[in-house]
XYZ file of C-alpha atoms in Angstrom:
306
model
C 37.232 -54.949 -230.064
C 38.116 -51.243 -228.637
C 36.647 -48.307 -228.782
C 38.777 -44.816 -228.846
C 36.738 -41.678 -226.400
C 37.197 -38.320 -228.285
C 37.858 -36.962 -224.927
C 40.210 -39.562 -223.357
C 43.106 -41.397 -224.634
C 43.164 -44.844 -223.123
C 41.046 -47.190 -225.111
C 37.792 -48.528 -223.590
C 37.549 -52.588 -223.512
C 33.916 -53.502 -223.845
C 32.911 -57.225 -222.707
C 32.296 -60.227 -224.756
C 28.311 -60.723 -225.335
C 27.366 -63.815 -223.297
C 26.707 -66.936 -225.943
C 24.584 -68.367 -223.027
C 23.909 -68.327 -219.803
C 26.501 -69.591 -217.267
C 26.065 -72.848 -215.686
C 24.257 -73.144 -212.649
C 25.663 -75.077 -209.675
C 23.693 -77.307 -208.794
C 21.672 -77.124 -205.230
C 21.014 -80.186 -203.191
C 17.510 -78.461 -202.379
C 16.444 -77.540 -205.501
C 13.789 -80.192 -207.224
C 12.227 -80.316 -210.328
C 8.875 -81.799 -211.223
C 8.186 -85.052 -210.554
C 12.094 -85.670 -208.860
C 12.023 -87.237 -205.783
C 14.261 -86.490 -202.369
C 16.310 -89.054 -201.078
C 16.475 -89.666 -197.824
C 19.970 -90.162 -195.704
C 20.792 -92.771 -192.787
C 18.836 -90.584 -190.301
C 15.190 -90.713 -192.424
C 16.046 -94.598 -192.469
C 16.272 -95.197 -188.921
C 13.218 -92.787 -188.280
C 10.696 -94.640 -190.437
C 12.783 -97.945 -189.197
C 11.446 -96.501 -185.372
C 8.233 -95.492 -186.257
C 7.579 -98.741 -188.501
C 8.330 -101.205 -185.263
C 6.232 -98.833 -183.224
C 3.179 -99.538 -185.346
C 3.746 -102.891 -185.896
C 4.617 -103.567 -182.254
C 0.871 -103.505 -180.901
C -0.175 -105.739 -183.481
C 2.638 -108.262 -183.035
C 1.678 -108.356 -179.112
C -1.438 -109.001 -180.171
C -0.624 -112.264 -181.517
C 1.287 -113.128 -179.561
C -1.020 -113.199 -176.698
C -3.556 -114.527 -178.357
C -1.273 -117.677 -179.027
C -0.480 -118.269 -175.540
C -2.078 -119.166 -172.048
C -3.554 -116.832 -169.594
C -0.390 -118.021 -167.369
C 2.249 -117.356 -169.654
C 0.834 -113.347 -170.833
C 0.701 -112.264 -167.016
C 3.801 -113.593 -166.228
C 6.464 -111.478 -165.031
C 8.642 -112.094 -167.911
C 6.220 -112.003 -170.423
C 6.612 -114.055 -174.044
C 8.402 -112.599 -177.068
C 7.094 -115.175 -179.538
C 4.177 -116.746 -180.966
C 2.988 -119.582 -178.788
C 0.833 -122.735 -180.358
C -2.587 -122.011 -178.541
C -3.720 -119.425 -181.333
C -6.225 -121.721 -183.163
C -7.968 -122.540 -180.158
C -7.993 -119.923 -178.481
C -9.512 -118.094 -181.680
C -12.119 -120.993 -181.442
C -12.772 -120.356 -177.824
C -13.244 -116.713 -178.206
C -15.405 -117.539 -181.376
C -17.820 -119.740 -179.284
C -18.062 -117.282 -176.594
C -18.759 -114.459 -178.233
C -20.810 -115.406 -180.995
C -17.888 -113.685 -183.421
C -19.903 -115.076 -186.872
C -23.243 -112.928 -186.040
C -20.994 -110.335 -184.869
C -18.773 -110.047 -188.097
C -21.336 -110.334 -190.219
C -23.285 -107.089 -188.301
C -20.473 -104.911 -188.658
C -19.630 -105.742 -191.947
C -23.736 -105.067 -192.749
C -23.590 -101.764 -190.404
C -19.767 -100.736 -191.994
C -20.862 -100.907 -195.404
C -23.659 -99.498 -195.107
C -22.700 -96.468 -193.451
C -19.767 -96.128 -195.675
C -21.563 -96.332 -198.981
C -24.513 -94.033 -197.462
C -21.905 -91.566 -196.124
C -20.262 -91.396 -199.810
C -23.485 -90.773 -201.621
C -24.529 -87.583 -199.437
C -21.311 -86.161 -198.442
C -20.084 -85.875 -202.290
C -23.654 -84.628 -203.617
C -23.382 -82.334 -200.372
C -19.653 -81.423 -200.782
C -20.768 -80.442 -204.531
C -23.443 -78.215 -203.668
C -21.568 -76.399 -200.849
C -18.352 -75.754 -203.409
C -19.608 -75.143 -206.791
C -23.641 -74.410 -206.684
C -24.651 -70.760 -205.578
C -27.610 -70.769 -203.494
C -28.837 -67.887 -200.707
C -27.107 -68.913 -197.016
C -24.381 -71.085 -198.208
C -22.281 -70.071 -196.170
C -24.166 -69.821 -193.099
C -25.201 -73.505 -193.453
C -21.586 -74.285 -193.943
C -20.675 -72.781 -191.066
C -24.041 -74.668 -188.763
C -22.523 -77.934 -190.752
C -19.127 -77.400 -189.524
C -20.273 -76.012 -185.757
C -21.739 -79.769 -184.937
C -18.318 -81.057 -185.081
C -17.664 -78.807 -181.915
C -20.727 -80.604 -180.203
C -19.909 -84.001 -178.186
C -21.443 -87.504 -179.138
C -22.390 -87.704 -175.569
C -24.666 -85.234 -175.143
C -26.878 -86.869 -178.101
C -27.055 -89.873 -176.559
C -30.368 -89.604 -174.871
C -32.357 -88.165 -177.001
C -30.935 -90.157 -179.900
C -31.963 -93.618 -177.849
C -35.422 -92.077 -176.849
C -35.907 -91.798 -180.538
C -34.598 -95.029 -182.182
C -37.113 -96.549 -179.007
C -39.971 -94.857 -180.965
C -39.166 -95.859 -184.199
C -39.392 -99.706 -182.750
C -35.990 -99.832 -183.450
C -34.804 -100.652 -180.054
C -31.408 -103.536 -180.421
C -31.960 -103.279 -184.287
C -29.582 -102.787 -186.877
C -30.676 -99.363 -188.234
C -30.673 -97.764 -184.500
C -26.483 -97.698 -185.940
C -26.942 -97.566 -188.775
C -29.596 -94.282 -189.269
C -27.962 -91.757 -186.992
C -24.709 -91.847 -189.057
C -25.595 -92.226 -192.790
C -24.073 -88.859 -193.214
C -21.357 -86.860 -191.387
C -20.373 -82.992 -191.203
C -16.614 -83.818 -191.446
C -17.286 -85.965 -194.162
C -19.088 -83.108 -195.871
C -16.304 -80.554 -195.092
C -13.502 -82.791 -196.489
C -15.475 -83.276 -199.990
C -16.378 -79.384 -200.173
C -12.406 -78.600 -199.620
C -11.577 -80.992 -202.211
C -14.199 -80.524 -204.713
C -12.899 -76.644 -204.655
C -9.430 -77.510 -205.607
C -10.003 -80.218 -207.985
C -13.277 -79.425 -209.994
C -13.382 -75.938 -211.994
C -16.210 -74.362 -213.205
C -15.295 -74.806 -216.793
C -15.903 -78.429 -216.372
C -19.503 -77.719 -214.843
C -20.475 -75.112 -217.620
C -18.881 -77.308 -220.801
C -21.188 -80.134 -219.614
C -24.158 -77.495 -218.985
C -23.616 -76.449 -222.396
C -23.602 -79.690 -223.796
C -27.311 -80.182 -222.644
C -25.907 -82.153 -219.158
C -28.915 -81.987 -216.175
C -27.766 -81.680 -212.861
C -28.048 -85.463 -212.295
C -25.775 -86.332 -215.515
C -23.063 -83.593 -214.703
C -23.137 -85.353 -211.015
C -22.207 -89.095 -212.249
C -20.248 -87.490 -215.762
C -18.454 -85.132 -214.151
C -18.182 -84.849 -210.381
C -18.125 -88.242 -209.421
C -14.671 -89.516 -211.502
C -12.956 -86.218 -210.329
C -13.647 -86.886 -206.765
C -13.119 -90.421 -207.010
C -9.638 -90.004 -204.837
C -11.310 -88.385 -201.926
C -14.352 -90.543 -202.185
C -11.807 -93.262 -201.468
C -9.370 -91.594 -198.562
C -13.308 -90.924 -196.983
C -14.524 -94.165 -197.423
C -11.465 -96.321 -195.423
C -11.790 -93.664 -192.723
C -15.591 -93.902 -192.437
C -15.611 -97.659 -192.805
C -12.454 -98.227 -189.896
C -14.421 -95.471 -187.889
C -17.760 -97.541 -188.100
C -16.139 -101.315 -188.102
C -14.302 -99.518 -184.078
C -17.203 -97.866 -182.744
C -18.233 -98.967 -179.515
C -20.325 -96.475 -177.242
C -23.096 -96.322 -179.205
C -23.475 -99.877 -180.381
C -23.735 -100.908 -177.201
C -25.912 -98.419 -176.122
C -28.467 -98.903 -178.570
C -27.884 -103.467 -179.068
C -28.105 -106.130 -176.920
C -26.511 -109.336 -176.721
C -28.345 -111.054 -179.225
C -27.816 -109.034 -181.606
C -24.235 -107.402 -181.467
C -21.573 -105.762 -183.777
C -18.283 -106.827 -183.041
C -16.822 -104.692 -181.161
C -20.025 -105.369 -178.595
C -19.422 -108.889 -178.540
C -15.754 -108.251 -177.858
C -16.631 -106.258 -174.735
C -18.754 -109.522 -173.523
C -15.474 -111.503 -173.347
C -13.831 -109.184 -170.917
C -16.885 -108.470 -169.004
C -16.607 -111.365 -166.596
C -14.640 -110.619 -163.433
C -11.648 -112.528 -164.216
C -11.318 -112.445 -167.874
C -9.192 -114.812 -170.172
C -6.657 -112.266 -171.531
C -5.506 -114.651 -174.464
C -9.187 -115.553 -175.497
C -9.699 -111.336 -175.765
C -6.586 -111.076 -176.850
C -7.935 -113.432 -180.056
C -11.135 -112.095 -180.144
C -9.362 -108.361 -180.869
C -7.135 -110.154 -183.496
C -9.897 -111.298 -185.407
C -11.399 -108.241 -184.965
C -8.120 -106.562 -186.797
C -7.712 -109.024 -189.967
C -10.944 -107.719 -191.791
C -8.965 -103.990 -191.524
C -6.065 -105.238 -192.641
C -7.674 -107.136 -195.738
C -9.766 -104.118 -196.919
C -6.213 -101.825 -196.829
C -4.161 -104.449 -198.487
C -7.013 -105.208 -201.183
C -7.556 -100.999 -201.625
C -4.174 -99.660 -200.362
C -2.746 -98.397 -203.547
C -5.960 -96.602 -204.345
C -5.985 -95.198 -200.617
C -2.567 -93.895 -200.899
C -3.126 -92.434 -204.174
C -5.646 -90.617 -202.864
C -3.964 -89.209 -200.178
C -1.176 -87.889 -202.305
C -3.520 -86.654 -204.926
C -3.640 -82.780 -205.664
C -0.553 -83.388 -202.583
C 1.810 -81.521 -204.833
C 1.119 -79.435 -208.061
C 3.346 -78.028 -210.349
């Protein structure tokens, strides 16, 4: 098709209309929703490193606790399982009283855990959704005690549990800690994100209390985070050691306690700790194979949106 100017001679060639738009070439970079990126040879042997670094420890662990005292400080130490590990596990188990011991810090894990769920999430709900006057000043005194050190609580925290006649009891652990501010600060930042207010006010306006709009509502949308907080609160509790054996004796211990009576001696067996920390490890490793999926899948959740 041409066109002829009245004022010029040579005939005007217009372009084609585009039928489409022109292919694309394709970028290596450039992902769609719910593509994944593949990794080359170098992201193998990096999570190949890292892997055998984490696993490393653990491995070490076994095998000391499989071998003699003899063989683990020798100067060419072991690079495989020995076949000591059953009685050395019994040894350390006699010692140490490791059945009372378990059974405390699974009571004094649990408990924490399950207490730290309930008022962090009603906490973390309050702080994002609810309007109330000095919100954010409370925030911001909740967050300011994570700036404060354990240690300087110590003493007044033990000169308190001694007055509530808790003194080598249970609940001296198990009190101080039922909540935590970073526990409250990681369901507020969540609960922000993942709850809107058109949720809240549909269930308001179908006649939904505060209680019923708490287990309707915000409990199955935080569900993710209330598991990502729980396996960190329950590994923190199951390790802690200062204050455990601060506030117990040696009747009465968590595990990690008892553990610290096997190397207290002034030539300690290194196998026999070594076994006591392994058993000490298989209870983690249980609760993240049992709940791992869910763990991970609250990690990643909200990760990504688009």
């Amino acid at each position: 098709m041409t066109l002829t100017s009245p004022t010029h001679t040579a005939p005007v060639k217009l372009a084609p209309a585009p039928e489409g738009d022109a292919p694309r070439r394709p970028s290596r970079f450039r992902m769609g929703a719910g593509q994944q990126m593949k990794g080359g040879p170098f992201a193998h042997i990096a999570l190949a490193v890292v892997g055998f670094g984490s696993l490393l420890p653990l491995y070490w662990t076994l095998v000391a606790a499989s071998r003699t005292q003899d063989e683990v400080l020798a100067s060419t130490p072991p690079f495989l399982p020995g076949g000591k590990l059953l009685e050395n596990v019994q040894t350390a188990w006699e010692q140490a009283n490791l059945g009372k011991a378990i059974l405390n810090s699974f009571i004094v894990s649990s408990s924490i855990t399950l207490a730290t769920l309930f008022f962090c999430t009603l906490a973390g709900y309050a702080f994002a959704k609810m309007r109330f006057r000095g919100r954010g000043w409370l925030m911001t005194a909740v967050i300011a005690t994570l700036t404060i050190p354990p240690q300087l609580s110590v003493v007044p925290l033990f000169m308190m549990m001694s007055g509530l006649g808790w003194g080598g009891q249970l609940e001296s652990v198990i009190f101080p800690t039922l909540v935590s501010a970073f526990g409250v600060f990681f369901m507020r930042q969540y609960l922000i994100e993942a709850l809107p207010y058109e949720l809240i006010e549909a269930a308001k306006i179908d006649g939904a209390n505060n209680l019923r709009i708490v287990v309707s509502v915000v409990l199955p949308v935080a569900r993710p985070a209330m598991m990502v907080l729980g396996m960190l609160t329950f590994v923190q509790a199951w390790n802690d050691f200062f204050w455990p054996y601060l506030a117990l004796n040696q009747q009465n211990p968590t595990l990690q306690v008892a553990l610290g009576q096997l190397s207290a001696s002034y030539t300690p067996d290194q196998s026999i700790v070594m076994a006591g920390a392994l058993i000490s490890t298989l209870p983690l490793l249980v609760v993240f194979v049992v709940f791992g999926k869910k763990i991970v899948g609250g990690i990643m959740s909200g990760a990504v949106k688009g």
